[in-house]
Amino acid sequence: MPDTEPASPPPRRRRRRVTTPPPPGSDPTPVEEPDQHPEGENDARLRDDKPPHY
């Protein structure tokens, strides 16, 4: 009879991307950047800037 042991999971693949430590002097817990423009500020302008073929 074949072995009935559970198959072990396949080996984990190594990361393909390089992970580097943060540069010296960088903030380990950065503060989220504040919003620069209010929501909907350019909506009318973007609607008016359509190319002629639309």
PDB file of C-alpha atoms in Angstrom:
ATOM      1  CA  MET A   1       0.000   0.000   0.000  1.00  0.00           C
ATOM      2  CA  PRO A   2       1.223   3.538  -0.668  1.00  0.00           C
ATOM      3  CA  ASP A   3       2.203   5.782   2.208  1.00  0.00           C
ATOM      4  CA  THR A   4      -0.776   7.578   3.689  1.00  0.00           C
ATOM      5  CA  GLU A   5       1.258  10.294   5.376  1.00  0.00           C
ATOM      6  CA  PRO A   6       0.108  13.815   4.562  1.00  0.00           C
ATOM      7  CA  ALA A   7       2.173  15.343   1.821  1.00  0.00           C
ATOM      8  CA  SER A   8       4.469  18.063   3.065  1.00  0.00           C
ATOM      9  CA  PRO A   9       3.843  21.500   1.579  1.00  0.00           C
ATOM     10  CA  PRO A  10       6.081  22.474  -1.306  1.00  0.00           C
ATOM     11  CA  PRO A  11       9.148  24.479  -0.337  1.00  0.00           C
ATOM     12  CA  ARG A  12       8.599  28.234  -0.182  1.00  0.00           C
ATOM     13  CA  ARG A  13       9.944  30.204  -3.083  1.00  0.00           C
ATOM     14  CA  ARG A  14      12.519  32.846  -2.428  1.00  0.00           C
ATOM     15  CA  ARG A  15      11.579  36.445  -3.031  1.00  0.00           C
ATOM     16  CA  ARG A  16      12.383  37.689  -6.484  1.00  0.00           C
ATOM     17  CA  ARG A  17      12.587  41.332  -5.436  1.00  0.00           C
ATOM     18  CA  VAL A  18      15.413  42.676  -3.414  1.00  0.00           C
ATOM     19  CA  THR A  19      14.505  43.920   0.025  1.00  0.00           C
ATOM     20  CA  THR A  20      16.781  46.611   1.349  1.00  0.00           C
ATOM     21  CA  PRO A  21      16.858  48.297   4.725  1.00  0.00           C
ATOM     22  CA  PRO A  22      15.409  51.813   4.939  1.00  0.00           C
ATOM     23  CA  PRO A  23      17.885  54.614   4.302  1.00  0.00           C
ATOM     24  CA  PRO A  24      19.435  56.208   7.380  1.00  0.00           C
ATOM     25  CA  GLY A  25      17.395  59.088   8.742  1.00  0.00           C
ATOM     26  CA  SER A  26      14.082  57.882   7.296  1.00  0.00           C
ATOM     27  CA  ASP A  27      11.054  57.792   9.561  1.00  0.00           C
ATOM     28  CA  PRO A  28      10.114  54.201  10.473  1.00  0.00           C
ATOM     29  CA  THR A  29       6.480  55.261  11.013  1.00  0.00           C
ATOM     30  CA  PRO A  30       5.712  57.997   8.446  1.00  0.00           C
ATOM     31  CA  VAL A  31       2.692  60.238   8.905  1.00  0.00           C
ATOM     32  CA  GLU A  32       0.099  60.070   6.144  1.00  0.00           C
ATOM     33  CA  GLU A  33       0.376  62.971   3.712  1.00  0.00           C
ATOM     34  CA  PRO A  34      -2.489  65.471   4.036  1.00  0.00           C
ATOM     35  CA  ASP A  35      -4.945  65.993   1.178  1.00  0.00           C
ATOM     36  CA  GLN A  36      -3.733  68.740  -1.122  1.00  0.00           C
ATOM     37  CA  HIS A  37      -6.958  69.379  -3.021  1.00  0.00           C
ATOM     38  CA  PRO A  38     -10.559  69.116  -1.893  1.00  0.00           C
ATOM     39  CA  GLU A  39     -12.634  66.319  -3.412  1.00  0.00           C
ATOM     40  CA  GLY A  40     -14.274  67.412  -6.672  1.00  0.00           C
ATOM     41  CA  GLU A  41     -12.149  70.540  -7.095  1.00  0.00           C
ATOM     42  CA  ASN A  42     -11.314  69.908 -10.761  1.00  0.00           C
ATOM     43  CA  ASP A  43     -14.399  67.949 -11.817  1.00  0.00           C
ATOM     44  CA  ALA A  44     -15.928  70.697 -13.973  1.00  0.00           C
ATOM     45  CA  ARG A  45     -12.582  71.514 -15.544  1.00  0.00           C
ATOM     46  CA  LEU A  46     -11.898  67.868 -16.371  1.00  0.00           C
ATOM     47  CA  ARG A  47     -15.348  67.529 -17.975  1.00  0.00           C
ATOM     48  CA  ASP A  48     -14.656  70.594 -20.130  1.00  0.00           C
ATOM     49  CA  ASP A  49     -11.191  69.380 -21.205  1.00  0.00           C
ATOM     50  CA  LYS A  50     -12.468  66.470 -23.302  1.00  0.00           C
ATOM     51  CA  PRO A  51     -10.758  65.941 -26.646  1.00  0.00           C
ATOM     52  CA  PRO A  52     -12.902  66.893 -29.683  1.00  0.00           C
ATOM     53  CA  HIS A  53     -13.604  63.273 -30.693  1.00  0.00           C
ATOM     54  CA  TYR A  54     -15.702  62.598 -27.574  1.00  0.00           C
TER      55      TYR A  54
END
